[in-house]
mmCIF file of C-alpha atoms in Angstrom:
data_model
loop_
_atom_site.group_PDB
_atom_site.id
_atom_site.type_symbol
_atom_site.label_atom_id
_atom_site.label_comp_id
_atom_site.label_asym_id
_atom_site.label_seq_id
_atom_site.Cartn_x
_atom_site.Cartn_y
_atom_site.Cartn_z
ATOM 1 C CA MET I 277 130.795 71.134 117.309
ATOM 2 C CA MET I 278 129.380 73.039 114.338
ATOM 3 C CA SER I 279 126.672 75.606 115.201
ATOM 4 C CA SER I 280 123.375 75.654 113.323
ATOM 5 C CA SER I 281 124.346 78.969 111.679
ATOM 6 C CA SER I 282 127.676 77.484 110.534
ATOM 7 C CA LEU I 283 125.906 74.445 109.131
ATOM 8 C CA ALA I 284 123.467 76.668 107.237
ATOM 9 C CA ALA I 285 126.360 78.706 105.827
ATOM 10 C CA ALA I 286 128.085 75.531 104.641
ATOM 11 C CA LEU I 287 124.905 74.136 103.149
ATOM 12 C CA LEU I 288 123.485 77.266 101.492
ATOM 13 C CA SER I 289 125.201 79.924 99.381
ATOM 14 C CA SER I 290 123.507 83.286 99.860
ATOM 15 C CA VAL I 291 122.395 85.184 96.746
ATOM 16 C CA VAL I 292 120.565 88.150 98.309
ATOM 17 C CA GLU I 293 119.606 89.146 101.832
ATOM 18 C CA GLU I 294 116.381 87.515 103.038
ATOM 19 C CA HIS I 295 113.242 89.626 102.713
ATOM 20 C CA HIS I 296 111.690 89.473 106.192
ATOM 21 C CA HIS I 297 108.236 90.997 105.756
ATOM 22 C CA SER I 298 105.779 89.373 103.415
ATOM 23 C CA SER I 299 102.689 91.004 101.937
ATOM 24 C CA ALA I 300 100.841 87.847 103.000
ATOM 25 C CA LYS I 301 101.349 88.385 106.734
ATOM 26 C CA VAL I 302 98.398 88.294 109.107
ATOM 27 C CA THR I 303 98.370 89.074 112.815
ATOM 28 C CA VAL I 304 95.739 87.550 115.096
ATOM 29 C CA VAL I 305 95.257 89.314 118.419
ATOM 30 C CA GLY I 306 93.748 86.975 120.999
ATOM 31 C CA THR I 307 94.520 83.251 121.209
ATOM 32 C CA GLY I 308 91.192 82.124 122.612
ATOM 33 C CA GLN I 309 88.887 79.673 120.830
ATOM 34 C CA VAL I 310 87.937 82.104 118.039
ATOM 35 C CA GLY I 311 91.441 83.450 117.451
ATOM 36 C CA MET I 312 93.013 80.006 117.241
ATOM 37 C CA ALA I 313 90.249 78.609 115.022
ATOM 38 C CA ALA I 314 90.936 81.491 112.621
ATOM 39 C CA ALA I 315 94.710 80.953 112.843
ATOM 40 C CA PHE I 316 94.344 77.199 112.273
ATOM 41 C CA ALA I 317 92.080 77.721 109.256
ATOM 42 C CA MET I 318 94.464 80.239 107.661
ATOM 43 C CA VAL I 319 97.501 78.005 108.184
ATOM 44 C CA THR I 320 95.876 74.808 106.935
ATOM 45 C CA GLN I 321 94.264 76.520 103.931
ATOM 46 C CA GLY I 322 97.550 78.142 102.880
ATOM 47 C CA ILE I 323 96.129 81.671 103.080
ATOM 48 C CA VAL I 324 99.174 83.248 104.734
ATOM 49 C CA SER I 325 102.940 82.998 104.416
ATOM 50 C CA GLU I 326 103.509 84.556 107.835
ATOM 51 C CA LEU I 327 101.313 84.475 110.929
ATOM 52 C CA ALA I 328 101.822 86.463 114.133
ATOM 53 C CA LEU I 329 99.919 85.682 117.333
ATOM 54 C CA ILE I 330 99.525 88.215 120.129
ATOM 55 C CA ASP I 331 98.111 87.624 123.587
ATOM 56 C CA MET I 332 98.808 88.694 127.149
ATOM 57 C CA VAL I 333 98.996 85.125 128.525
ATOM 58 C CA GLU I 334 102.562 84.238 127.572
ATOM 59 C CA THR I 335 102.482 80.525 128.453
ATOM 60 C CA LYS I 336 99.363 79.750 126.395
ATOM 61 C CA LEU I 337 100.655 81.949 123.587
ATOM 62 C CA ARG I 338 103.909 80.002 123.352
ATOM 63 C CA GLY I 339 102.045 76.695 123.509
ATOM 64 C CA GLU I 340 99.721 77.662 120.651
ATOM 65 C CA MET I 341 102.669 78.841 118.545
ATOM 66 C CA MET I 342 104.599 75.594 119.080
ATOM 67 C CA ASP I 343 101.527 73.482 118.326
ATOM 68 C CA LEU I 344 101.079 75.188 114.951
ATOM 69 C CA GLN I 345 104.790 75.134 114.162
ATOM 70 C CA HIS I 346 105.070 71.389 114.740
ATOM 71 C CA GLY I 347 102.580 70.658 111.949
ATOM 72 C CA GLN I 348 104.589 72.543 109.327
ATOM 73 C CA ALA I 349 105.986 69.400 107.686
ATOM 74 C CA PHE I 350 102.442 68.496 106.599
ATOM 75 C CA LEU I 351 101.502 71.926 105.209
ATOM 76 C CA ARG I 352 102.685 74.728 102.995
ATOM 77 C CA THR I 353 105.425 76.512 104.887
ATOM 78 C CA VAL I 354 104.099 79.282 107.107
ATOM 79 C CA LYS I 355 106.311 81.293 109.451
ATOM 80 C CA VAL I 356 104.498 81.319 112.804
ATOM 81 C CA GLN I 357 105.580 83.755 115.513
ATOM 82 C CA ALA I 358 104.048 84.758 118.814
ATOM 83 C CA SER I 359 104.694 87.433 121.402
ATOM 84 C CA THR I 360 103.112 89.647 124.021
ATOM 85 C CA ASP I 361 104.972 92.500 122.280
ATOM 86 C CA TYR I 362 103.033 94.151 119.434
ATOM 87 C CA ALA I 363 106.289 94.567 117.508
ATOM 88 C CA VAL I 364 105.779 90.974 116.294
ATOM 89 C CA SER I 365 102.912 92.298 114.130
ATOM 90 C CA LYS I 366 105.192 94.584 112.106
ATOM 91 C CA GLY I 367 104.399 94.601 108.392
ATOM 92 C CA SER I 368 101.014 92.874 108.631
ATOM 93 C CA LYS I 369 98.698 93.127 105.639
ATOM 94 C CA ILE I 370 95.762 92.282 107.935
ATOM 95 C CA CYS I 371 95.334 92.487 111.705
ATOM 96 C CA VAL I 372 92.474 90.352 113.025
ATOM 97 C CA VAL I 373 91.269 91.349 116.487
ATOM 98 C CA THR I 374 89.489 88.627 118.473
ATOM 99 C CA ALA I 375 90.588 89.730 121.951
ATOM 100 C CA GLY I 376 88.254 91.361 124.422
ATOM 101 C CA ALA I 377 86.634 91.161 127.842
ATOM 102 C CA ARG I 378 83.836 88.671 128.450
ATOM 103 C CA GLN I 379 80.540 89.777 129.908
ATOM 104 C CA ASN I 380 80.248 89.249 133.641
ATOM 105 C CA GLU I 381 77.024 88.030 135.212
ATOM 106 C CA GLY I 382 74.694 90.969 135.730
ATOM 107 C CA GLU I 383 76.938 93.338 133.754
ATOM 108 C CA SER I 384 75.207 95.741 131.368
ATOM 109 C CA ARG I 385 76.067 95.757 127.691
ATOM 110 C CA LEU I 386 77.361 99.322 127.958
ATOM 111 C CA ALA I 387 79.631 98.409 130.875
ATOM 112 C CA LEU I 388 81.051 95.514 128.835
ATOM 113 C CA VAL I 389 81.587 97.817 125.859
ATOM 114 C CA GLN I 390 83.403 100.349 128.030
ATOM 115 C CA ARG I 391 85.762 97.680 129.408
ATOM 116 C CA ASN I 392 86.554 96.595 125.864
ATOM 117 C CA VAL I 393 87.132 100.202 124.833
ATOM 118 C CA GLU I 394 89.851 100.396 127.496
ATOM 119 C CA ILE I 395 91.502 97.296 126.002
ATOM 120 C CA PHE I 396 91.220 98.703 122.479
ATOM 121 C CA ARG I 397 92.833 101.985 123.580
ATOM 122 C CA THR I 398 96.060 100.075 124.133
ATOM 123 C CA MET I 399 95.734 97.549 121.352
ATOM 124 C CA ILE I 400 94.640 99.466 118.250
ATOM 125 C CA PRO I 401 97.301 102.253 118.280
ATOM 126 C CA GLN I 402 100.023 99.603 118.732
ATOM 127 C CA LEU I 403 98.820 97.615 115.722
ATOM 128 C CA VAL I 404 98.713 100.740 113.560
ATOM 129 C CA LYS I 405 102.131 101.843 114.850
ATOM 130 C CA TYR I 406 103.818 98.690 113.556
ATOM 131 C CA SER I 407 101.640 98.230 110.462
ATOM 132 C CA PRO I 408 100.436 101.670 109.285
ATOM 133 C CA ASP I 409 99.143 100.242 105.990
ATOM 134 C CA THR I 410 97.246 97.380 107.597
ATOM 135 C CA ILE I 411 93.590 96.428 107.294
ATOM 136 C CA LEU I 412 91.860 96.009 110.657
ATOM 137 C CA VAL I 413 89.305 93.196 110.873
ATOM 138 C CA ILE I 414 87.389 93.311 114.153
ATOM 139 C CA VAL I 415 85.788 90.091 115.373
ATOM 140 C CA SER I 416 85.434 90.873 119.110
ATOM 141 C CA ASN I 417 81.884 91.406 120.358
ATOM 142 C CA PRO I 418 79.814 93.515 120.371
ATOM 143 C CA VAL I 419 81.414 93.716 116.938
ATOM 144 C CA ASP I 420 79.531 96.710 115.482
ATOM 145 C CA ILE I 421 80.318 98.954 118.446
ATOM 146 C CA LEU I 422 83.934 97.827 118.725
ATOM 147 C CA THR I 423 84.518 98.275 114.992
ATOM 148 C CA TYR I 424 83.348 101.877 115.365
ATOM 149 C CA VAL I 425 85.708 102.282 118.345
ATOM 150 C CA ALA I 426 88.623 100.760 116.389
ATOM 151 C CA TRP I 427 87.946 103.120 113.469
ATOM 152 C CA LYS I 428 87.997 106.133 115.771
ATOM 153 C CA LEU I 429 91.147 105.018 117.622
ATOM 154 C CA SER I 430 93.113 103.951 114.547
ATOM 155 C CA GLY I 431 92.792 107.054 112.394
ATOM 156 C CA LEU I 432 92.620 104.735 109.372
ATOM 157 C CA PRO I 433 90.232 105.347 106.469
ATOM 158 C CA ARG I 434 86.817 103.658 106.675
ATOM 159 C CA ASN I 435 87.648 101.147 103.918
ATOM 160 C CA ARG I 436 90.448 99.646 106.025
ATOM 161 C CA VAL I 437 88.513 99.140 109.280
ATOM 162 C CA PHE I 438 85.556 96.772 109.301
ATOM 163 C CA GLY I 439 84.016 94.044 111.392
ATOM 164 C CA SER I 440 83.011 90.447 110.761
ATOM 165 C CA GLY I 441 79.457 91.668 111.295
ATOM 166 C CA THR I 442 76.745 89.429 109.863
ATOM 167 C CA MET I 443 78.976 87.526 107.439
ATOM 168 C CA LEU I 444 78.573 84.391 109.565
ATOM 169 C CA ASP I 445 74.889 85.159 110.184
ATOM 170 C CA SER I 446 74.383 85.206 106.409
ATOM 171 C CA SER I 447 76.145 81.849 106.128
ATOM 172 C CA ARG I 448 73.871 80.411 108.829
ATOM 173 C CA PHE I 449 70.862 81.874 107.003
ATOM 174 C CA ARG I 450 71.841 80.216 103.724
ATOM 175 C CA PHE I 451 72.536 76.899 105.451
ATOM 176 C CA LEU I 452 69.186 76.802 107.255
ATOM 177 C CA ILE I 453 67.301 77.695 104.056
ATOM 178 C CA SER I 454 69.213 74.999 102.170
ATOM 179 C CA GLU I 455 68.253 72.428 104.800
ATOM 180 C CA ARG I 456 64.554 73.177 104.244
ATOM 181 C CA LEU I 457 64.902 73.072 100.460
ATOM 182 C CA ASN I 458 67.305 70.100 100.374
ATOM 183 C CA ILE I 459 69.862 71.826 98.147
ATOM 184 C CA ALA I 460 73.438 72.975 98.722
ATOM 185 C CA PRO I 461 74.003 76.137 100.833
ATOM 186 C CA GLN I 462 76.172 77.525 98.022
ATOM 187 C CA SER I 463 73.089 77.521 95.773
ATOM 188 C CA CYS I 464 70.984 79.538 98.227
ATOM 189 C CA HIS I 465 71.558 83.287 98.134
ATOM 190 C CA GLY I 466 70.426 85.612 100.888
ATOM 191 C CA TYR I 467 71.707 88.171 103.354
ATOM 192 C CA ILE I 468 71.356 89.122 106.981
ATOM 193 C CA ILE I 469 72.142 92.835 107.432
ATOM 194 C CA GLY I 470 72.144 95.379 110.242
ATOM 195 C CA GLU I 471 73.343 94.617 113.750
ATOM 196 C CA HIS I 472 75.168 91.390 114.526
ATOM 197 C CA GLY I 473 72.630 90.623 117.191
ATOM 198 C CA ASP I 474 68.965 90.653 118.086
ATOM 199 C CA SER I 475 67.996 93.554 115.777
ATOM 200 C CA SER I 476 69.514 92.030 112.627
ATOM 201 C CA VAL I 477 67.417 92.097 109.448
ATOM 202 C CA ALA I 478 66.735 89.124 107.167
ATOM 203 C CA VAL I 479 66.401 90.419 103.595
ATOM 204 C CA TRP I 480 63.677 87.985 102.494
ATOM 205 C CA SER I 481 62.795 90.195 99.519
ATOM 206 C CA SER I 482 65.980 89.156 97.699
ATOM 207 C CA VAL I 483 66.493 85.560 98.864
ATOM 208 C CA ASN I 484 66.844 83.471 95.715
ATOM 209 C CA VAL I 485 67.816 80.099 94.308
ATOM 210 C CA ALA I 486 69.363 80.175 90.832
ATOM 211 C CA GLY I 487 67.972 83.677 90.323
ATOM 212 C CA THR I 488 64.434 82.705 91.322
ATOM 213 C CA ARG I 489 63.249 84.880 94.222
ATOM 214 C CA LEU I 490 61.428 82.876 96.861
ATOM 215 C CA ALA I 491 59.186 85.921 97.456
ATOM 216 C CA ASP I 492 57.919 85.617 93.871
ATOM 217 C CA ILE I 493 56.724 82.094 94.654
ATOM 218 C CA LYS I 494 55.583 82.751 98.205
ATOM 219 C CA SER I 495 54.762 86.433 98.751
ATOM 220 C CA ASN I 496 54.458 86.185 102.525
ATOM 221 C CA ILE I 497 57.723 84.329 103.091
ATOM 222 C CA GLY I 498 59.404 85.439 106.300
ATOM 223 C CA LYS I 499 56.301 87.294 107.470
ATOM 224 C CA PRO I 500 54.166 86.576 110.571
ATOM 225 C CA ASP I 501 51.216 85.329 108.496
ATOM 226 C CA ASP I 502 53.292 82.656 106.712
ATOM 227 C CA PRO I 503 51.785 79.249 107.697
ATOM 228 C CA GLU I 504 55.110 77.527 106.878
ATOM 229 C CA ASN I 505 56.790 79.779 109.444
ATOM 230 C CA TRP I 506 59.896 80.649 107.394
ATOM 231 C CA GLU I 507 60.382 83.518 109.847
ATOM 232 C CA GLN I 508 61.693 80.872 112.249
ATOM 233 C CA VAL I 509 64.794 80.569 110.058
ATOM 234 C CA HIS I 510 65.845 84.095 110.991
ATOM 235 C CA ARG I 511 65.030 83.475 114.647
ATOM 236 C CA ASP I 512 67.252 80.385 114.516
ATOM 237 C CA VAL I 513 70.071 82.462 112.984
ATOM 238 C CA VAL I 514 69.853 84.963 115.850
ATOM 239 C CA SER I 515 69.804 82.238 118.505
ATOM 240 C CA SER I 516 72.477 80.026 116.882
ATOM 241 C CA ALA I 517 75.451 81.397 118.816
ATOM 242 C CA TYR I 518 73.549 81.227 122.109
ATOM 243 C CA GLU I 519 72.594 77.612 121.401
ATOM 244 C CA ILE I 520 76.144 76.582 120.469
ATOM 245 C CA ILE I 521 77.557 78.278 123.569
ATOM 246 C CA LYS I 522 74.953 76.487 125.679
ATOM 247 C CA LEU I 523 75.932 73.146 124.125
ATOM 248 C CA LYS I 524 79.738 73.374 123.909
ATOM 249 C CA GLY I 525 80.694 76.496 125.842
ATOM 250 C CA TYR I 526 81.833 78.702 122.946
ATOM 251 C CA THR I 527 81.666 79.188 119.165
ATOM 252 C CA SER I 528 84.830 78.682 117.150
ATOM 253 C CA TRP I 529 84.966 76.630 113.960
ATOM 254 C CA ALA I 530 82.457 78.494 111.785
ATOM 255 C CA ILE I 531 83.773 81.936 112.757
ATOM 256 C CA GLY I 532 87.343 80.694 112.231
ATOM 257 C CA ILE I 533 86.530 79.478 108.721
ATOM 258 C CA MET I 534 84.716 82.750 108.047
ATOM 259 C CA VAL I 535 87.734 84.861 109.104
ATOM 260 C CA SER I 536 90.043 82.753 106.946
ATOM 261 C CA THR I 537 87.709 83.135 103.938
ATOM 262 C CA LEU I 538 87.581 86.899 104.461
ATOM 263 C CA CYS I 539 91.370 87.198 104.726
ATOM 264 C CA ASN I 540 91.763 85.110 101.562
ATOM 265 C CA ALA I 541 89.418 87.476 99.688
ATOM 266 C CA ILE I 542 91.567 90.422 100.777
ATOM 267 C CA MET I 543 94.906 88.763 100.018
ATOM 268 C CA LYS I 544 93.832 87.633 96.551
ATOM 269 C CA ASN I 545 91.784 90.741 95.680
ATOM 270 C CA GLN I 546 88.803 88.512 94.969
ATOM 271 C CA ARG I 547 86.179 91.307 94.867
ATOM 272 C CA MET I 548 83.740 89.124 96.781
ATOM 273 C CA ILE I 549 80.539 90.514 98.314
ATOM 274 C CA TYR I 550 80.089 89.818 102.026
ATOM 275 C CA THR I 551 77.948 91.418 104.716
ATOM 276 C CA LEU I 552 80.503 93.215 106.895
ATOM 277 C CA SER I 553 80.197 95.850 109.585
ATOM 278 C CA THR I 554 81.009 99.169 107.953
ATOM 279 C CA LEU I 555 80.142 102.851 108.309
ATOM 280 C CA ALA I 556 76.491 102.817 107.219
ATOM 281 C CA GLN I 557 75.710 106.518 107.461
ATOM 282 C CA GLY I 558 73.957 107.689 104.280
ATOM 283 C CA PHE I 559 72.566 104.274 103.317
ATOM 284 C CA HIS I 560 68.894 103.283 103.605
ATOM 285 C CA GLY I 561 68.076 106.596 105.255
ATOM 286 C CA ILE I 562 70.518 106.043 108.132
ATOM 287 C CA THR I 563 71.635 109.422 109.473
ATOM 288 C CA GLU I 564 73.547 108.196 112.527
ATOM 289 C CA GLU I 565 77.324 107.626 112.496
ATOM 290 C CA VAL I 566 77.163 103.906 113.178
ATOM 291 C CA PHE I 567 78.763 100.719 111.934
ATOM 292 C CA LEU I 568 76.467 97.890 110.924
ATOM 293 C CA SER I 569 76.492 95.193 108.279
ATOM 294 C CA LEU I 570 75.742 95.859 104.634
ATOM 295 C CA PRO I 571 76.773 93.885 101.531
ATOM 296 C CA VAL I 572 80.194 95.226 100.521
ATOM 297 C CA VAL I 573 82.793 94.475 97.850
ATOM 298 C CA ILE I 574 86.035 93.308 99.458
ATOM 299 C CA GLY I 575 89.484 93.356 97.864
ATOM 300 C CA GLU I 576 93.143 94.028 98.601
ATOM 301 C CA GLY I 577 92.379 97.606 99.679
ATOM 302 C CA GLY I 578 89.637 96.508 102.037
ATOM 303 C CA ILE I 579 86.073 97.632 101.318
ATOM 304 C CA THR I 580 85.960 99.220 97.878
ATOM 305 C CA SER I 581 82.184 99.534 97.412
ATOM 306 C CA ILE I 582 78.896 99.174 99.274
ATOM 307 C CA LEU I 583 76.035 97.536 97.420
ATOM 308 C CA ASN I 584 73.012 99.798 96.869
ATOM 309 C CA GLN I 585 70.686 97.017 97.924
ATOM 310 C CA ASN I 586 66.980 97.164 97.165
ATOM 311 C CA LEU I 587 65.001 96.650 100.373
ATOM 312 C CA SER I 588 61.294 96.383 101.000
ATOM 313 C CA ALA I 589 59.693 99.167 103.051
ATOM 314 C CA ASP I 590 59.567 96.866 106.086
ATOM 315 C CA GLU I 591 63.234 95.867 105.723
ATOM 316 C CA ALA I 592 64.285 99.506 105.374
ATOM 317 C CA ARG I 593 62.322 100.361 108.523
ATOM 318 C CA LYS I 594 63.951 97.522 110.448
ATOM 319 C CA ILE I 595 67.512 98.472 109.474
ATOM 320 C CA SER I 596 66.794 102.086 110.447
ATOM 321 C CA GLU I 597 65.660 100.827 113.851
ATOM 322 C CA SER I 598 68.775 98.634 114.063
ATOM 323 C CA ALA I 599 70.937 101.706 113.429
ATOM 324 C CA LYS I 600 69.132 103.668 116.140
ATOM 325 C CA THR I 601 69.594 100.782 118.606
ATOM 326 C CA LEU I 602 73.345 100.745 117.956
ATOM 327 C CA HIS I 603 73.628 104.529 118.087
ATOM 328 C CA GLN I 604 72.124 104.600 121.572
ATOM 329 C CA VAL I 605 75.052 102.463 122.728
ATOM 330 C CA VAL I 606 77.644 104.440 120.738
ATOM 331 C CA ILE I 607 76.685 107.790 122.285
ATOM 332 C CA GLY I 608 77.213 106.322 125.744
ATOM 333 C CA VAL I 609 80.742 105.086 124.989
ATOM 334 C CA LYS I 610 83.726 107.134 126.150
ATOM 335 C CA ILE I 611 86.503 106.654 123.579
#
């Protein structure tokens, strides 16, 4: 009986040795709902040529790998691998980290952060060991704190370590505005900056449709004295994840699509502007060494520029407070 290798040798005449590591390889660490939504989006959208999955639960890991592999006949060919060994990530252009501990009932935020720091102590050096030129994209929550931790542990330059931050919050913001105005979300432009969380800042001063600032039409938009209560849009952005988790148990699809879009922008050097968690020290009067979301230019080298965004006095005050809130957590973390 002919072996599969013998059949391949008879069928195919080799010209050169196969090149094993592609520049379009992405590793996803964590095969929970978020990690697999991101993996699924990248595979189905043809973003990657090689995908590596890493998790500590070997049975689920193998099942997820097989499930993706078995759809290959319907898609562009993607090499999908999975392992509990970080060596599978070797040669990754991007490493997406979605793994982390969940908050226990009654557990403080700082205690949760510290447990995740312990996980990151093992994870981050291993990723950098096998892919020293990689870009680290942190999705695990609390994302701003853990992105700071990953930056410190990795030793990589600041442009190659960033978090998903408020990129999804900004998408939610645009969608909710578009629903009120009855136009497409792609035609509404606005940003949520600062912490991915309760102290995030809606930049109402620059929200616009086709270049027309809504604040020029309605000067009190987003403010407490606005009778149309546009401020509720930002409150709905902040509560969105909580509401989805209450309804279905977890968030997955939107964050998965977001991660895939971000990885595509990196792979194709698209120079897109997204609000990502980055080292914000020196911007908007922030003196603390903290990571929070600002509009940044993203390309194949990671973050190449940070937008010098014009903020109102109130917005600048709020992002300064957001930075201080995050810094209070950072100084309590033992890395």
